[in-house]
Amino acid sequence: MVATLSPLLRRAAAFGGGVALTLGTLLAVPTAAQASTDYGPAAWVPASTSNYTNASRESDYNINYVVIHTIQGSYSSAINWFQNPAAQVSAHYVVSKGGAVTQMVREADVAWHAGNWTYNTQSIGIEHEGYVEQDGWYTEAMYQASAAIVRSVTSKYGIPRDRAHIIGHNEVPGATHTDPGSRWNWTYFMQLVNGTTPPSWTQTVDNTTAGRFTASANWGTSSYSAQRYGADYRYANPQAVSDAAWYKFAVPATASYRVEVWYPAVAGYNTSTPYVVVTTGGNTTVQVNQQANGGKWVTLGTFTLAAGDYNAVGVSRWTSTSGYVIADAVKLTRV
Ligand SMILES: [Zn+2]
């Protein structure tokens, strides 16, 4: 039965089980938004009174936690669902991928989001548009909007701005949910909450950047693909040799950096090109399919790099897959 349900209905089943619904009840027309009285930037669209508990926090319960959730659906689907009396779930705030915020339960009231009565009574619940298992939902705009809510409520209720008090749904005792999942960047989010985001820094090194790119004469030069970064790029046959092309960066501090690579994608190039990232924990290799996602920045991941001016990223020839390995451009961004 569960497999035939929409994500929202599956979610309801996961929360409460056995909630009988017709499709029509999901199609409530969104209410024209008013301003929230608890939090200025939010629109106010009240949840159904069937979906939360009236309270007088912090007279009857102290607010000690913020619980971070993922909707497993769209922003509008959550707003509609919490207005539906059959939902039997709610959250104080809903945040969209674009950074819009709707409040649906007053902070003084107890929203039903944590699946744990004690935690419900002591927390503010924030739902985020998207899916735990998909890339691309947790945007910069969303992190900024959500962190601003957390700054507001932590300051109002004296909640410590740490990970013991700002938690994921998965961290609620007894939780059967996994949200917000591994794609939620807690380090970055807590930096935003605490106002300790690092100074912005980015550096791009192309194969033609003077003094910052090295490759042996075994690496040819080509301008064959229009997806190249700059005038040209370098290519080499795969071989079990230590003959990497290296990109040198002036890393300003030992910190977290996002590593992105740019290459032209051509049928016949290597599907498993090894990019080597020199991290504080040793060299980490990320395989990239250079027949796909050409002509744009492709993220290898976020890594801790040591401060210094050194060869931080390389393209290795050491792969058993056939086809040229390509070395074009690499970008580091401090995060
Ligand atoms: Zn949740």
Short mmCIF file of C-alpha atoms and ligand atoms in Angstrom, two decimals:
data_model
loop_
_atom_site.label_atom_id
_atom_site.label_comp_id
_atom_site.label_asym_id
_atom_site.label_seq_id
_atom_site.Cartn_x
_atom_site.Cartn_y
_atom_site.Cartn_z
CA MET A 1 0.00 0.00 0.00
CA VAL A 2 2.73 2.40 0.90
CA ALA A 3 4.35 2.08 -2.50
CA THR A 4 1.27 3.47 -4.19
CA LEU A 5 1.14 6.59 -2.03
CA SER A 6 2.43 10.02 -2.98
CA PRO A 7 5.50 11.17 -1.00
CA LEU A 8 3.28 13.23 1.26
CA LEU A 9 0.96 10.37 1.99
CA ARG A 10 3.92 8.07 2.58
CA ARG A 11 5.19 10.61 5.01
CA ALA A 12 1.87 10.73 6.79
CA ALA A 13 1.87 6.98 7.00
CA ALA A 14 5.35 7.10 8.45
CA PHE A 15 4.31 9.63 11.06
CA GLY A 16 0.95 8.42 12.13
CA GLY A 17 0.09 5.38 10.07
CA GLY A 18 -3.35 4.50 8.90
CA VAL A 19 -4.45 8.04 8.08
CA ALA A 20 -7.36 7.77 5.67
CA LEU A 21 -7.26 10.43 2.98
CA THR A 22 -8.78 11.17 -0.35
CA LEU A 23 -6.76 12.93 -3.00
CA GLY A 24 -9.12 15.89 -2.88
CA THR A 25 -8.06 16.77 0.64
CA LEU A 26 -4.52 17.36 -0.63
CA LEU A 27 -5.57 19.98 -3.10
CA ALA A 28 -6.37 22.81 -0.70
CA VAL A 29 -5.94 26.22 -2.28
CA PRO A 30 -3.00 28.01 -0.62
CA THR A 31 -4.06 30.82 1.68
CA ALA A 32 -2.90 34.33 0.82
CA ALA A 33 0.08 34.88 3.08
CA GLN A 34 0.04 37.31 5.98
CA ALA A 35 3.07 38.36 8.00
CA SER A 36 4.23 36.26 10.92
CA THR A 37 4.09 37.93 14.33
CA ASP A 38 6.87 35.72 15.77
CA TYR A 39 9.41 36.19 13.02
CA GLY A 40 9.33 39.16 10.67
CA PRO A 41 10.72 37.60 7.48
CA ALA A 42 8.20 34.75 7.51
CA ALA A 43 4.78 34.60 5.90
CA TRP A 44 2.03 33.29 8.20
CA VAL A 45 -0.13 30.43 6.97
CA PRO A 46 -1.65 28.68 9.99
CA ALA A 47 -1.60 24.91 10.19
CA SER A 48 -4.91 23.18 10.88
CA THR A 49 -5.69 23.32 14.61
CA SER A 50 -5.95 19.51 14.38
CA ASN A 51 -2.23 19.29 13.72
CA TYR A 52 -0.60 20.87 16.79
CA THR A 53 -1.11 21.39 20.53
CA ASN A 54 -2.05 24.75 22.00
CA ALA A 55 0.46 25.77 24.65
CA SER A 56 1.99 28.80 26.36
CA ARG A 57 5.65 28.20 25.91
CA GLU A 58 7.88 28.99 27.74
CA SER A 59 5.43 29.18 30.71
CA ASP A 60 4.44 25.52 30.45
CA TYR A 61 7.45 24.09 28.59
CA ASN A 62 10.97 25.39 28.09
CA ILE A 63 12.17 25.56 24.50
CA ASN A 64 15.56 23.83 24.46
CA TYR A 65 16.00 22.51 20.93
CA VAL A 66 15.69 23.29 17.25
CA VAL A 67 14.92 20.26 15.07
CA ILE A 68 15.94 20.32 11.39
CA HIS A 69 13.78 18.35 8.94
CA THR A 70 13.52 17.57 5.25
CA ILE A 71 10.02 17.60 3.74
CA GLN A 72 10.50 14.76 1.23
CA GLY A 73 8.49 16.98 -1.06
CA SER A 74 8.06 20.56 -2.19
CA TYR A 75 7.64 23.72 -0.14
CA SER A 76 4.02 24.11 -1.26
CA SER A 77 3.24 20.46 -0.56
CA ALA A 78 4.27 20.91 3.08
CA ILE A 79 2.30 24.13 3.43
CA ASN A 80 -0.80 22.46 1.99
CA TRP A 81 -0.33 19.32 4.06
CA PHE A 82 -0.01 21.08 7.41
CA GLN A 83 -3.29 22.89 6.67
CA ASN A 84 -4.99 19.56 6.18
CA PRO A 85 -6.69 18.34 9.38
CA ALA A 86 -5.94 14.75 8.41
CA ALA A 87 -2.18 15.32 8.41
CA GLN A 88 -1.65 15.07 12.17
CA VAL A 89 1.77 16.64 11.67
CA SER A 90 3.08 20.20 11.53
CA ALA A 91 6.17 22.32 11.97
CA HIS A 92 6.72 25.87 13.13
CA TYR A 93 8.55 26.92 9.97
CA VAL A 94 8.85 25.72 6.38
CA VAL A 95 11.81 26.89 4.26
CA SER A 96 11.97 26.74 0.46
CA LYS A 97 14.93 25.97 -1.78
CA GLY A 98 14.89 29.64 -2.77
CA GLY A 99 15.00 30.85 0.86
CA ALA A 100 11.32 31.72 1.37
CA VAL A 101 9.97 31.10 4.88
CA THR A 102 6.41 30.33 6.00
CA GLN A 103 5.46 30.03 9.66
CA MET A 104 2.57 27.63 10.32
CA VAL A 105 2.53 27.13 14.11
CA ARG A 106 3.15 29.83 16.70
CA GLU A 107 6.39 29.37 18.60
CA ALA A 108 4.34 29.30 21.83
CA ASP A 109 2.45 26.24 20.56
CA VAL A 110 3.70 22.66 20.26
CA ALA A 111 4.10 21.52 16.66
CA TRP A 112 4.01 17.82 15.88
CA HIS A 113 7.22 17.11 14.01
CA ALA A 114 9.75 15.20 16.12
CA GLY A 115 7.84 11.95 16.65
CA ASN A 116 8.73 12.31 20.36
CA TRP A 117 6.40 14.18 22.71
CA THR A 118 9.14 15.43 25.03
CA TYR A 119 11.10 16.83 22.11
CA ASN A 120 7.99 18.27 20.49
CA THR A 121 7.16 20.17 23.66
CA GLN A 122 10.71 21.53 23.97
CA SER A 123 11.55 22.38 20.38
CA ILE A 124 11.05 24.55 17.34
CA GLY A 125 10.64 22.44 14.18
CA ILE A 126 11.91 23.67 10.81
CA GLU A 127 11.01 21.83 7.59
CA HIS A 128 13.16 22.20 4.46
CA GLU A 129 12.01 21.65 0.90
CA GLY A 130 13.60 18.67 -0.84
CA TYR A 131 14.51 15.05 -0.52
CA VAL A 132 17.09 13.48 1.80
CA GLU A 133 18.46 11.22 -0.92
CA GLN A 134 18.76 13.81 -3.72
CA ASP A 135 21.47 16.36 -4.48
CA GLY A 136 20.72 20.00 -5.09
CA TRP A 137 17.97 20.85 -2.60
CA TYR A 138 20.01 22.37 0.22
CA THR A 139 20.92 25.67 -1.41
CA GLU A 140 22.89 28.60 -0.13
CA ALA A 141 19.64 30.61 0.03
CA MET A 142 18.02 27.88 2.11
CA TYR A 143 20.93 27.64 4.56
CA GLN A 144 20.94 31.40 4.99
CA ALA A 145 17.17 31.58 5.56
CA SER A 146 17.13 28.65 7.96
CA ALA A 147 20.14 29.88 9.94
CA ALA A 148 18.43 33.25 10.34
CA ILE A 149 15.40 31.53 11.92
CA VAL A 150 17.70 29.57 14.22
CA ARG A 151 19.54 32.73 15.24
CA SER A 152 16.19 34.34 16.08
CA VAL A 153 14.78 31.51 18.19
CA THR A 154 18.05 30.65 19.94
CA SER A 155 18.41 34.26 20.96
CA LYS A 156 14.76 34.56 22.06
CA TYR A 157 14.71 31.38 24.16
CA GLY A 158 18.33 31.15 25.28
CA ILE A 159 19.02 27.94 23.36
CA PRO A 160 22.78 27.23 23.12
CA ARG A 161 23.98 27.47 19.52
CA ASP A 162 25.57 24.04 19.44
CA ARG A 163 24.90 20.63 17.98
CA ALA A 164 23.54 19.30 21.27
CA HIS A 165 20.62 21.71 20.93
CA ILE A 166 20.33 22.25 17.17
CA ILE A 167 19.72 18.75 15.94
CA GLY A 168 18.47 16.73 13.01
CA HIS A 169 15.24 14.79 13.18
CA ASN A 170 17.47 11.70 12.96
CA GLU A 171 19.05 12.74 16.28
CA VAL A 172 15.79 12.86 18.22
CA PRO A 173 15.79 9.89 20.62
CA GLY A 174 13.81 7.04 19.11
CA ALA A 175 13.72 8.65 15.66
CA THR A 176 12.92 6.40 12.75
CA HIS A 177 13.56 9.22 10.25
CA THR A 178 16.90 9.97 8.62
CA ASP A 179 16.34 13.64 7.74
CA PRO A 180 18.08 15.92 7.02
CA GLY A 181 20.63 13.27 5.96
CA SER A 182 24.24 13.37 4.85
CA ARG A 183 23.72 16.10 2.24
CA TRP A 184 22.91 18.65 4.97
CA ASN A 185 26.16 20.54 5.66
CA TRP A 186 26.07 20.86 9.43
CA THR A 187 29.52 22.47 9.61
CA TYR A 188 28.48 25.25 7.27
CA PHE A 189 25.05 25.62 8.81
CA MET A 190 26.46 26.01 12.32
CA GLN A 191 28.96 28.57 11.03
CA LEU A 192 26.03 30.57 9.70
CA VAL A 193 24.10 30.16 12.95
CA ASN A 194 27.09 31.33 14.96
CA GLY A 195 28.11 34.09 12.55
CA THR A 196 31.54 32.52 12.11
CA THR A 197 31.49 31.91 8.38
CA PRO A 198 35.03 32.04 6.98
CA PRO A 199 36.19 34.86 4.72
CA SER A 200 35.33 34.08 1.12
CA TRP A 201 38.20 32.88 -1.02
CA THR A 202 38.33 31.24 -4.41
CA GLN A 203 41.14 30.49 -6.86
CA THR A 204 40.93 29.04 -10.36
CA VAL A 205 43.94 27.43 -12.03
CA ASP A 206 43.80 26.62 -15.74
CA ASN A 207 46.35 24.56 -17.62
CA THR A 208 47.65 27.86 -19.02
CA THR A 209 47.88 29.69 -15.66
CA ALA A 210 51.50 30.83 -15.35
CA GLY A 211 53.48 29.11 -12.61
CA ARG A 212 50.53 27.10 -11.33
CA PHE A 213 50.21 24.17 -13.72
CA THR A 214 52.78 21.42 -14.35
CA ALA A 215 52.60 18.44 -16.65
CA SER A 216 55.28 16.36 -18.35
CA ALA A 217 55.87 16.35 -22.11
CA ASN A 218 53.77 13.17 -22.24
CA TRP A 219 50.73 15.41 -21.94
CA GLY A 220 49.62 16.76 -25.32
CA THR A 221 47.85 20.08 -25.84
CA SER A 222 44.49 20.33 -27.60
CA SER A 223 41.80 22.84 -28.42
CA TYR A 224 39.61 20.21 -30.08
CA SER A 225 36.50 20.60 -27.91
CA ALA A 226 34.62 23.89 -27.64
CA GLN A 227 33.83 22.89 -24.04
CA ARG A 228 37.40 23.70 -23.01
CA TYR A 229 38.17 26.25 -20.30
CA GLY A 230 40.30 29.00 -21.86
CA ALA A 231 42.35 28.46 -25.00
CA ASP A 232 43.17 24.77 -24.70
CA TYR A 233 43.60 21.76 -22.41
CA ARG A 234 46.03 18.90 -21.86
CA TYR A 235 45.49 15.20 -22.51
CA ALA A 236 47.39 11.98 -21.97
CA ASN A 237 46.95 8.27 -22.49
CA PRO A 238 46.07 6.33 -19.36
CA GLN A 239 49.03 4.38 -18.01
CA ALA A 240 50.15 2.92 -14.68
CA VAL A 241 52.79 5.59 -14.13
CA SER A 242 53.29 8.47 -11.69
CA ASP A 243 52.95 11.25 -14.24
CA ALA A 244 50.18 13.46 -12.95
CA ALA A 245 49.36 16.97 -14.14
CA TRP A 246 49.38 19.25 -11.07
CA TYR A 247 47.51 22.41 -10.09
CA LYS A 248 49.21 24.64 -7.54
CA PHE A 249 47.07 26.75 -5.19
CA ALA A 250 47.89 29.40 -2.60
CA VAL A 251 45.65 27.91 0.10
CA PRO A 252 45.12 30.73 2.63
CA ALA A 253 44.35 28.69 5.76
CA THR A 254 43.90 25.12 6.91
CA ALA A 255 40.17 24.84 6.37
CA SER A 256 37.41 23.25 4.27
CA TYR A 257 37.46 23.83 0.52
CA ARG A 258 35.11 22.81 -2.26
CA VAL A 259 37.04 21.36 -5.20
CA GLU A 260 35.52 21.80 -8.66
CA VAL A 261 36.94 20.67 -11.99
CA TRP A 262 36.25 21.72 -15.57
CA TYR A 263 36.97 19.57 -18.61
CA PRO A 264 35.57 19.13 -22.10
CA ALA A 265 33.50 15.94 -22.38
CA VAL A 266 34.08 13.96 -25.54
CA ALA A 267 33.04 10.42 -26.45
CA GLY A 268 36.22 8.40 -26.16
CA TYR A 269 37.71 10.34 -23.26
CA ASN A 270 38.25 8.44 -20.03
CA THR A 271 35.19 7.47 -17.99
CA SER A 272 37.22 7.05 -14.81
CA THR A 273 39.81 9.81 -14.70
CA PRO A 274 41.47 9.96 -11.27
CA TYR A 275 41.61 13.43 -9.71
CA VAL A 276 43.92 13.48 -6.70
CA VAL A 277 43.19 15.97 -3.89
CA VAL A 278 45.98 16.53 -1.36
CA THR A 279 44.13 16.78 1.95
CA THR A 280 45.36 17.06 5.53
CA GLY A 281 44.47 13.40 5.86
CA GLY A 282 46.49 12.28 2.83
CA ASN A 283 45.77 12.03 -0.87
CA THR A 284 42.16 11.38 -1.80
CA THR A 285 41.26 10.17 -5.30
CA VAL A 286 37.94 10.97 -6.96
CA GLN A 287 37.12 9.26 -10.29
CA VAL A 288 35.38 11.43 -12.87
CA ASN A 289 33.62 10.39 -16.07
CA GLN A 290 35.04 12.78 -18.65
CA GLN A 291 32.49 11.75 -21.25
CA ALA A 292 29.77 13.59 -19.28
CA ASN A 293 29.14 17.00 -17.69
CA GLY A 294 31.72 18.77 -19.85
CA GLY A 295 32.09 22.52 -20.20
CA LYS A 296 31.00 23.37 -16.65
CA TRP A 297 32.21 23.15 -13.07
CA VAL A 298 31.81 19.69 -11.60
CA THR A 299 32.15 19.35 -7.83
CA LEU A 300 34.51 16.65 -6.55
CA GLY A 301 33.55 17.31 -2.94
CA THR A 302 34.59 19.35 0.10
CA PHE A 303 37.98 18.58 1.62
CA THR A 304 40.18 19.87 4.42
CA LEU A 305 43.33 21.34 2.88
CA ALA A 306 46.41 22.62 4.66
CA ALA A 307 47.55 26.24 4.37
CA GLY A 308 50.41 26.84 1.93
CA ASP A 309 51.30 27.32 -1.73
CA TYR A 310 51.58 23.83 -3.18
CA ASN A 311 50.29 21.29 -5.71
CA ALA A 312 46.89 20.64 -4.17
CA VAL A 313 45.00 18.90 -7.00
CA GLY A 314 46.29 16.60 -9.73
CA VAL A 315 45.00 14.60 -12.68
CA SER A 316 46.54 11.13 -12.65
CA ARG A 317 47.13 8.87 -15.67
CA TRP A 318 46.92 5.81 -13.44
CA THR A 319 43.63 4.26 -14.47
CA SER A 320 42.80 0.95 -16.11
CA THR A 321 40.03 2.55 -18.17
CA SER A 322 40.85 3.44 -21.78
CA GLY A 323 40.55 6.90 -23.34
CA TYR A 324 42.46 10.12 -22.84
CA VAL A 325 42.56 11.62 -19.36
CA ILE A 326 42.02 15.37 -19.55
CA ALA A 327 43.54 18.17 -17.48
CA ASP A 328 41.83 21.52 -18.04
CA ALA A 329 40.88 23.77 -15.08
CA VAL A 330 40.43 23.37 -11.32
CA LYS A 331 38.78 25.74 -8.83
CA LEU A 332 39.01 25.84 -5.03
CA THR A 333 36.45 27.71 -2.91
CA ARG A 334 36.67 28.07 0.85
CA VAL A 335 33.49 26.87 2.55
ZN ZN B 1 11.66 15.06 9.94
#
